[in-house]
Amino acid sequence: SQKIEQNSEALNIQEGKTATLTCNYTNYSPAYLQWYRQDPGRGPVFLLLIRENEKEKRKERLKVTFDTTLKQSLFHITASQPADSATYLCALALQTGANNLFFGTGTRLTVIP
Amino acid sequence: DAGVTQSPTHLIKTRGQHVTLRCSPISGHKSVSWYQQVLGQGPQFIFQYYEKEERGRGNFPDRFSARQFPNYSSELNVNALLLGDSALYLCASSSGPGSSREQYFGPGTRLTVT
């Protein structure tokens, strides 16, 4: 069956450290992988998109990697801040078929001051 | 510039009733998608509309329907509500129908079915 798993429901890290979130998928052939941030009671906010033929993408303190052999994406936040505390969702877009996104269940990140 | 707007913000309905949720996309965006997000889960795709035509449908029963208007706003209708329909309903707009485009989500409508 198809699955998108994000490493843990919750992750606590100390301010200033690097947070690493994992997204693993099975039985999907994604063309693109996107990461979103969601705060409580709000809709997801787009952060980064990476294509299947790209290994790494960066934006300010954010970095995403995409390994189609391992079927895994890693999302890094460097120099983390308490304001980075939120739920982070990975989402897959397929090569064929509908144009929708398939979301993981999310990882709730808490950055401790 | 206004982002994606949704109405109402919250809604409480009784089992068996019908509900209509509304969404206005970002100006210039012609694609609208609807997602259902149950507490503790990621959003699950319901429908996508582009240029007033249905472009995708998720694994939801026929009680769920949607449409897109000439001004690209959209409605999601749910008939014969069940307790399990309680969720946050999210609308997302994008500039085109392709999956390579980032989705801009609205704040959602919190539906509670009692």
PDB file of C-alpha atoms in Angstrom:
ATOM      1  CA  SER A   1       0.000   0.000   0.000  1.00  0.00           C
ATOM      2  CA  GLN A   2       1.067   3.609  -0.456  1.00  0.00           C
ATOM      3  CA  LYS A   3       2.528   5.355   2.561  1.00  0.00           C
ATOM      4  CA  ILE A   4       4.149   8.652   3.442  1.00  0.00           C
ATOM      5  CA  GLU A   5       5.803   8.563   6.844  1.00  0.00           C
ATOM      6  CA  GLN A   6       7.374  11.451   8.693  1.00  0.00           C
ATOM      7  CA  ASN A   7       9.956  10.452  11.250  1.00  0.00           C
ATOM      8  CA  SER A   8       8.189  11.236  14.449  1.00  0.00           C
ATOM      9  CA  GLU A   9       5.079  12.966  15.598  1.00  0.00           C
ATOM     10  CA  ALA A  10       7.071  15.412  17.714  1.00  0.00           C
ATOM     11  CA  LEU A  11      10.647  16.655  17.775  1.00  0.00           C
ATOM     12  CA  ASN A  12      12.148  18.900  20.464  1.00  0.00           C
ATOM     13  CA  ILE A  13      15.461  20.661  19.915  1.00  0.00           C
ATOM     14  CA  GLN A  14      17.472  23.374  21.579  1.00  0.00           C
ATOM     15  CA  GLU A  15      17.553  26.860  20.048  1.00  0.00           C
ATOM     16  CA  GLY A  16      20.504  27.322  17.712  1.00  0.00           C
ATOM     17  CA  LYS A  17      20.756  23.639  16.783  1.00  0.00           C
ATOM     18  CA  THR A  18      19.886  22.117  13.424  1.00  0.00           C
ATOM     19  CA  ALA A  19      16.517  20.385  13.171  1.00  0.00           C
ATOM     20  CA  THR A  20      16.337  17.451  10.761  1.00  0.00           C
ATOM     21  CA  LEU A  21      12.951  16.106   9.717  1.00  0.00           C
ATOM     22  CA  THR A  22      12.505  12.956   7.644  1.00  0.00           C
ATOM     23  CA  CYS A  23       9.917  12.023   5.045  1.00  0.00           C
ATOM     24  CA  ASN A  24       9.888   8.440   3.736  1.00  0.00           C
ATOM     25  CA  TYR A  25       7.515   7.136   1.118  1.00  0.00           C
ATOM     26  CA  THR A  26       6.597   3.746  -0.352  1.00  0.00           C
ATOM     27  CA  ASN A  27       4.813   2.808  -3.572  1.00  0.00           C
ATOM     28  CA  TYR A  28       4.847   6.346  -4.959  1.00  0.00           C
ATOM     29  CA  SER A  29       6.737   7.748  -7.924  1.00  0.00           C
ATOM     30  CA  PRO A  30       6.875  11.439  -7.112  1.00  0.00           C
ATOM     31  CA  ALA A  31       7.876  14.008  -9.671  1.00  0.00           C
ATOM     32  CA  TYR A  32       8.116  16.694  -7.021  1.00  0.00           C
ATOM     33  CA  LEU A  33       8.282  16.859  -3.277  1.00  0.00           C
ATOM     34  CA  GLN A  34       7.148  19.891  -1.331  1.00  0.00           C
ATOM     35  CA  TRP A  35       7.493  20.958   2.291  1.00  0.00           C
ATOM     36  CA  TYR A  36       4.919  23.033   4.112  1.00  0.00           C
ATOM     37  CA  ARG A  37       4.728  24.637   7.534  1.00  0.00           C
ATOM     38  CA  GLN A  38       1.456  24.608   9.450  1.00  0.00           C
ATOM     39  CA  ASP A  39       0.712  26.574  12.612  1.00  0.00           C
ATOM     40  CA  PRO A  40      -2.204  25.566  14.875  1.00  0.00           C
ATOM     41  CA  GLY A  41      -5.583  26.522  13.410  1.00  0.00           C
ATOM     42  CA  ARG A  42      -4.076  27.753  10.145  1.00  0.00           C
ATOM     43  CA  GLY A  43      -3.606  26.436   6.630  1.00  0.00           C
ATOM     44  CA  PRO A  44      -0.243  25.068   5.475  1.00  0.00           C
ATOM     45  CA  VAL A  45       2.309  27.543   4.102  1.00  0.00           C
ATOM     46  CA  PHE A  46       4.595  26.517   1.231  1.00  0.00           C
ATOM     47  CA  LEU A  47       8.312  26.442   2.039  1.00  0.00           C
ATOM     48  CA  LEU A  48      10.280  24.562  -0.612  1.00  0.00           C
ATOM     49  CA  LEU A  49       9.814  22.391  -3.693  1.00  0.00           C
ATOM     50  CA  ILE A  50      12.387  19.920  -5.013  1.00  0.00           C
ATOM     51  CA  ARG A  51      12.208  18.000  -8.280  1.00  0.00           C
ATOM     52  CA  GLU A  52      13.031  14.312  -8.683  1.00  0.00           C
ATOM     53  CA  ASN A  53      16.219  15.119 -10.594  1.00  0.00           C
ATOM     54  CA  GLU A  54      17.462  17.563  -7.945  1.00  0.00           C
ATOM     55  CA  LYS A  55      19.493  16.367  -4.995  1.00  0.00           C
ATOM     56  CA  GLU A  56      19.344  19.444  -2.811  1.00  0.00           C
ATOM     57  CA  LYS A  57      17.575  22.802  -2.538  1.00  0.00           C
ATOM     58  CA  ARG A  58      18.287  25.673  -0.163  1.00  0.00           C
ATOM     59  CA  LYS A  59      16.404  28.745   0.948  1.00  0.00           C
ATOM     60  CA  GLU A  60      17.870  30.895   3.701  1.00  0.00           C
ATOM     61  CA  ARG A  61      18.138  28.619   6.789  1.00  0.00           C
ATOM     62  CA  LEU A  62      16.221  25.789   5.104  1.00  0.00           C
ATOM     63  CA  LYS A  63      17.661  22.875   3.150  1.00  0.00           C
ATOM     64  CA  VAL A  64      15.856  19.968   1.509  1.00  0.00           C
ATOM     65  CA  THR A  65      17.374  16.816   0.045  1.00  0.00           C
ATOM     66  CA  PHE A  66      15.606  14.264  -2.137  1.00  0.00           C
ATOM     67  CA  ASP A  67      16.873  10.716  -2.659  1.00  0.00           C
ATOM     68  CA  THR A  68      14.631   8.772  -5.030  1.00  0.00           C
ATOM     69  CA  THR A  69      16.697   5.600  -4.492  1.00  0.00           C
ATOM     70  CA  LEU A  70      16.145   5.658  -0.744  1.00  0.00           C
ATOM     71  CA  LYS A  71      12.648   7.105  -1.291  1.00  0.00           C
ATOM     72  CA  GLN A  72      13.402   9.744   1.283  1.00  0.00           C
ATOM     73  CA  SER A  73      13.534  13.503   1.748  1.00  0.00           C
ATOM     74  CA  LEU A  74      15.315  15.280   4.578  1.00  0.00           C
ATOM     75  CA  PHE A  75      14.335  18.778   5.693  1.00  0.00           C
ATOM     76  CA  HIS A  76      16.856  20.787   7.699  1.00  0.00           C
ATOM     77  CA  ILE A  77      16.413  24.022   9.618  1.00  0.00           C
ATOM     78  CA  THR A  78      19.772  25.450  10.684  1.00  0.00           C
ATOM     79  CA  ALA A  79      20.249  27.859  13.592  1.00  0.00           C
ATOM     80  CA  SER A  80      16.731  27.019  14.756  1.00  0.00           C
ATOM     81  CA  GLN A  81      14.667  29.628  16.601  1.00  0.00           C
ATOM     82  CA  PRO A  82      11.592  29.349  18.836  1.00  0.00           C
ATOM     83  CA  ALA A  83       9.619  30.974  15.973  1.00  0.00           C
ATOM     84  CA  ASP A  84      10.357  27.858  13.898  1.00  0.00           C
ATOM     85  CA  SER A  85       8.113  25.836  16.221  1.00  0.00           C
ATOM     86  CA  ALA A  86       5.275  24.456  14.074  1.00  0.00           C
ATOM     87  CA  THR A  87       4.141  21.289  12.316  1.00  0.00           C
ATOM     88  CA  TYR A  88       6.038  20.520   9.123  1.00  0.00           C
ATOM     89  CA  LEU A  89       4.356  18.535   6.366  1.00  0.00           C
ATOM     90  CA  CYS A  90       5.940  16.838   3.391  1.00  0.00           C
ATOM     91  CA  ALA A  91       3.813  16.433   0.274  1.00  0.00           C
ATOM     92  CA  LEU A  92       4.358  14.381  -2.872  1.00  0.00           C
ATOM     93  CA  ALA A  93       3.210  15.274  -6.359  1.00  0.00           C
ATOM     94  CA  LEU A  94       3.092  12.352  -8.775  1.00  0.00           C
ATOM     95  CA  GLN A  95       4.546  12.005 -12.252  1.00  0.00           C
ATOM     96  CA  THR A  96       1.206  10.992 -13.718  1.00  0.00           C
ATOM     97  CA  GLY A  97      -2.398  11.181 -12.774  1.00  0.00           C
ATOM     98  CA  ALA A  98      -4.156  13.853 -10.796  1.00  0.00           C
ATOM     99  CA  ASN A  99      -2.466  17.111  -9.988  1.00  0.00           C
ATOM    100  CA  ASN A 100      -3.064  16.886  -6.266  1.00  0.00           C
ATOM    101  CA  LEU A 101      -0.599  16.560  -3.417  1.00  0.00           C
ATOM    102  CA  PHE A 102      -0.281  13.549  -1.118  1.00  0.00           C
ATOM    103  CA  PHE A 103       0.602  14.727   2.388  1.00  0.00           C
ATOM    104  CA  GLY A 104       2.379  13.003   5.244  1.00  0.00           C
ATOM    105  CA  THR A 105       1.003  13.240   8.772  1.00  0.00           C
ATOM    106  CA  GLY A 106       3.494  15.916   9.778  1.00  0.00           C
ATOM    107  CA  THR A 107       6.161  16.377  12.435  1.00  0.00           C
ATOM    108  CA  ARG A 108       5.512  18.834  15.259  1.00  0.00           C
ATOM    109  CA  LEU A 109       8.746  20.705  15.925  1.00  0.00           C
ATOM    110  CA  THR A 110       9.337  22.563  19.178  1.00  0.00           C
ATOM    111  CA  VAL A 111      12.434  24.745  19.501  1.00  0.00           C
ATOM    112  CA  ILE A 112      13.285  25.272  23.151  1.00  0.00           C
ATOM    113  CA  PRO A 113      14.858  28.622  24.101  1.00  0.00           C
TER     114      PRO A 113
ATOM    115  CA  ASP B   1      -2.728  41.429  -1.837  1.00  0.00           C
ATOM    116  CA  ALA B   2      -5.416  39.228  -0.350  1.00  0.00           C
ATOM    117  CA  GLY B   3      -4.570  35.594   0.078  1.00  0.00           C
ATOM    118  CA  VAL B   4      -6.984  32.708  -0.233  1.00  0.00           C
ATOM    119  CA  THR B   5     -10.140  33.388   1.732  1.00  0.00           C
ATOM    120  CA  GLN B   6     -12.616  30.843   3.048  1.00  0.00           C
ATOM    121  CA  SER B   7     -16.007  31.152   4.677  1.00  0.00           C
ATOM    122  CA  PRO B   8     -17.324  30.446   7.142  1.00  0.00           C
ATOM    123  CA  THR B   9     -14.487  30.103   9.663  1.00  0.00           C
ATOM    124  CA  HIS B  10     -16.351  27.677  11.896  1.00  0.00           C
ATOM    125  CA  LEU B  11     -19.514  25.698  11.426  1.00  0.00           C
ATOM    126  CA  ILE B  12     -21.498  23.316  13.595  1.00  0.00           C
ATOM    127  CA  LYS B  13     -23.965  20.988  11.893  1.00  0.00           C
ATOM    128  CA  THR B  14     -26.065  17.994  12.864  1.00  0.00           C
ATOM    129  CA  ARG B  15     -25.780  14.536  11.326  1.00  0.00           C
ATOM    130  CA  GLY B  16     -27.778  14.258   8.126  1.00  0.00           C
ATOM    131  CA  GLN B  17     -27.622  17.967   7.317  1.00  0.00           C
ATOM    132  CA  HIS B  18     -26.017  19.558   4.304  1.00  0.00           C
ATOM    133  CA  VAL B  19     -23.168  22.100   4.286  1.00  0.00           C
ATOM    134  CA  THR B  20     -21.687  24.504   1.729  1.00  0.00           C
ATOM    135  CA  LEU B  21     -18.172  25.855   2.156  1.00  0.00           C
ATOM    136  CA  ARG B  22     -16.827  28.725   0.060  1.00  0.00           C
ATOM    137  CA  CYS B  23     -13.396  29.694  -1.204  1.00  0.00           C
ATOM    138  CA  SER B  24     -11.977  32.664  -3.089  1.00  0.00           C
ATOM    139  CA  PRO B  25      -8.565  32.072  -4.669  1.00  0.00           C
ATOM    140  CA  ILE B  26      -5.722  34.520  -4.974  1.00  0.00           C
ATOM    141  CA  SER B  27      -6.395  37.018  -7.735  1.00  0.00           C
ATOM    142  CA  GLY B  28      -5.173  35.598 -11.033  1.00  0.00           C
ATOM    143  CA  HIS B  29      -5.179  31.991  -9.850  1.00  0.00           C
ATOM    144  CA  LYS B  30      -7.432  29.732 -11.864  1.00  0.00           C
ATOM    145  CA  SER B  31      -6.875  26.461  -9.996  1.00  0.00           C
ATOM    146  CA  VAL B  32      -8.651  25.618  -6.749  1.00  0.00           C
ATOM    147  CA  SER B  33      -8.205  22.432  -4.749  1.00  0.00           C
ATOM    148  CA  TRP B  34     -10.060  21.219  -1.684  1.00  0.00           C
ATOM    149  CA  TYR B  35      -8.517  19.161   1.107  1.00  0.00           C
ATOM    150  CA  GLN B  36      -9.882  17.610   4.282  1.00  0.00           C
ATOM    151  CA  GLN B  37      -7.644  17.590   7.352  1.00  0.00           C
ATOM    152  CA  VAL B  38      -8.662  15.465  10.307  1.00  0.00           C
ATOM    153  CA  LEU B  39      -7.005  16.329  13.631  1.00  0.00           C
ATOM    154  CA  GLY B  40      -3.508  14.909  13.822  1.00  0.00           C
ATOM    155  CA  GLN B  41      -3.353  13.970  10.138  1.00  0.00           C
ATOM    156  CA  GLY B  42      -2.082  15.606   6.978  1.00  0.00           C
ATOM    157  CA  PRO B  43      -4.505  17.137   4.475  1.00  0.00           C
ATOM    158  CA  GLN B  44      -6.272  14.659   2.191  1.00  0.00           C
ATOM    159  CA  PHE B  45      -7.188  15.640  -1.349  1.00  0.00           C
ATOM    160  CA  ILE B  46     -10.880  15.923  -2.234  1.00  0.00           C
ATOM    161  CA  PHE B  47     -11.174  17.857  -5.543  1.00  0.00           C
ATOM    162  CA  GLN B  48      -9.278  20.056  -7.952  1.00  0.00           C
ATOM    163  CA  TYR B  49     -10.889  22.508 -10.373  1.00  0.00           C
ATOM    164  CA  TYR B  50      -9.140  24.427 -13.116  1.00  0.00           C
ATOM    165  CA  GLU B  51     -10.891  26.798 -15.479  1.00  0.00           C
ATOM    166  CA  LYS B  52     -14.237  25.627 -14.063  1.00  0.00           C
ATOM    167  CA  GLU B  53     -13.608  21.999 -14.940  1.00  0.00           C
ATOM    168  CA  GLU B  54     -12.955  19.165 -12.501  1.00  0.00           C
ATOM    169  CA  ARG B  55      -9.349  18.032 -12.949  1.00  0.00           C
ATOM    170  CA  GLY B  56      -9.053  15.590 -10.090  1.00  0.00           C
ATOM    171  CA  ARG B  57     -11.078  13.772  -7.479  1.00  0.00           C
ATOM    172  CA  GLY B  58      -9.844  12.034  -4.366  1.00  0.00           C
ATOM    173  CA  ASN B  59     -11.231   8.972  -2.649  1.00  0.00           C
ATOM    174  CA  PHE B  60     -14.326  10.558  -1.134  1.00  0.00           C
ATOM    175  CA  PRO B  61     -17.962   9.430  -1.399  1.00  0.00           C
ATOM    176  CA  ASP B  62     -20.465  11.013  -3.752  1.00  0.00           C
ATOM    177  CA  ARG B  63     -21.867  12.995  -0.823  1.00  0.00           C
ATOM    178  CA  PHE B  64     -18.997  15.374  -1.557  1.00  0.00           C
ATOM    179  CA  SER B  65     -19.328  17.649  -4.583  1.00  0.00           C
ATOM    180  CA  ALA B  66     -17.814  20.912  -5.710  1.00  0.00           C
ATOM    181  CA  ARG B  67     -17.945  23.489  -8.430  1.00  0.00           C
ATOM    182  CA  GLN B  68     -15.980  26.484  -9.658  1.00  0.00           C
ATOM    183  CA  PHE B  69     -17.556  29.706 -10.798  1.00  0.00           C
ATOM    184  CA  PRO B  70     -16.592  32.045 -13.683  1.00  0.00           C
ATOM    185  CA  ASN B  71     -14.713  34.270 -11.221  1.00  0.00           C
ATOM    186  CA  TYR B  72     -12.726  31.137 -10.133  1.00  0.00           C
ATOM    187  CA  SER B  73     -14.207  31.041  -6.650  1.00  0.00           C
ATOM    188  CA  SER B  74     -15.373  27.627  -5.552  1.00  0.00           C
ATOM    189  CA  GLU B  75     -17.889  25.846  -3.361  1.00  0.00           C
ATOM    190  CA  LEU B  76     -17.592  22.497  -1.627  1.00  0.00           C
ATOM    191  CA  ASN B  77     -20.862  20.795  -0.778  1.00  0.00           C
ATOM    192  CA  VAL B  78     -21.283  17.874   1.590  1.00  0.00           C
ATOM    193  CA  ASN B  79     -24.634  16.103   1.894  1.00  0.00           C
ATOM    194  CA  ALA B  80     -25.952  13.765   4.579  1.00  0.00           C
ATOM    195  CA  LEU B  81     -23.263  14.750   7.064  1.00  0.00           C
ATOM    196  CA  LEU B  82     -21.678  12.061   9.217  1.00  0.00           C
ATOM    197  CA  LEU B  83     -19.782  12.482  12.474  1.00  0.00           C
ATOM    198  CA  GLY B  84     -16.632  11.469  10.592  1.00  0.00           C
ATOM    199  CA  ASP B  85     -16.922  14.525   8.349  1.00  0.00           C
ATOM    200  CA  SER B  86     -15.804  16.693  11.278  1.00  0.00           C
ATOM    201  CA  ALA B  87     -12.528  18.196  10.119  1.00  0.00           C
ATOM    202  CA  LEU B  88     -10.720  21.290   8.899  1.00  0.00           C
ATOM    203  CA  TYR B  89     -11.568  21.878   5.245  1.00  0.00           C
ATOM    204  CA  LEU B  90      -8.811  23.621   3.368  1.00  0.00           C
ATOM    205  CA  CYS B  91      -8.953  25.373   0.040  1.00  0.00           C
ATOM    206  CA  ALA B  92      -5.763  25.928  -1.937  1.00  0.00           C
ATOM    207  CA  SER B  93      -5.199  27.962  -5.066  1.00  0.00           C
ATOM    208  CA  SER B  94      -2.391  27.886  -7.585  1.00  0.00           C
ATOM    209  CA  SER B  95      -1.591  29.589 -10.849  1.00  0.00           C
ATOM    210  CA  GLY B  96      -2.136  26.444 -12.896  1.00  0.00           C
ATOM    211  CA  PRO B  97      -3.243  22.840 -12.674  1.00  0.00           C
ATOM    212  CA  GLY B  98       0.164  21.188 -12.609  1.00  0.00           C
ATOM    213  CA  SER B  99       1.575  19.455  -9.567  1.00  0.00           C
ATOM    214  CA  SER B 100       4.828  21.374  -9.833  1.00  0.00           C
ATOM    215  CA  ARG B 101       3.181  24.525  -8.617  1.00  0.00           C
ATOM    216  CA  GLU B 102       3.121  25.537  -4.997  1.00  0.00           C
ATOM    217  CA  GLN B 103      -0.258  25.606  -3.360  1.00  0.00           C
ATOM    218  CA  TYR B 104      -1.468  28.656  -1.431  1.00  0.00           C
ATOM    219  CA  PHE B 105      -3.788  27.520   1.330  1.00  0.00           C
ATOM    220  CA  GLY B 106      -6.551  29.439   3.003  1.00  0.00           C
ATOM    221  CA  PRO B 107      -7.130  29.412   6.769  1.00  0.00           C
ATOM    222  CA  GLY B 108      -9.698  26.645   6.475  1.00  0.00           C
ATOM    223  CA  THR B 109     -13.246  26.067   7.669  1.00  0.00           C
ATOM    224  CA  ARG B 110     -13.554  24.080  10.887  1.00  0.00           C
ATOM    225  CA  LEU B 111     -16.624  21.831  10.526  1.00  0.00           C
ATOM    226  CA  THR B 112     -18.028  20.071  13.568  1.00  0.00           C
ATOM    227  CA  VAL B 113     -20.781  17.503  13.061  1.00  0.00           C
ATOM    228  CA  THR B 114     -22.749  16.544  16.181  1.00  0.00           C
TER     229      THR B 114
END
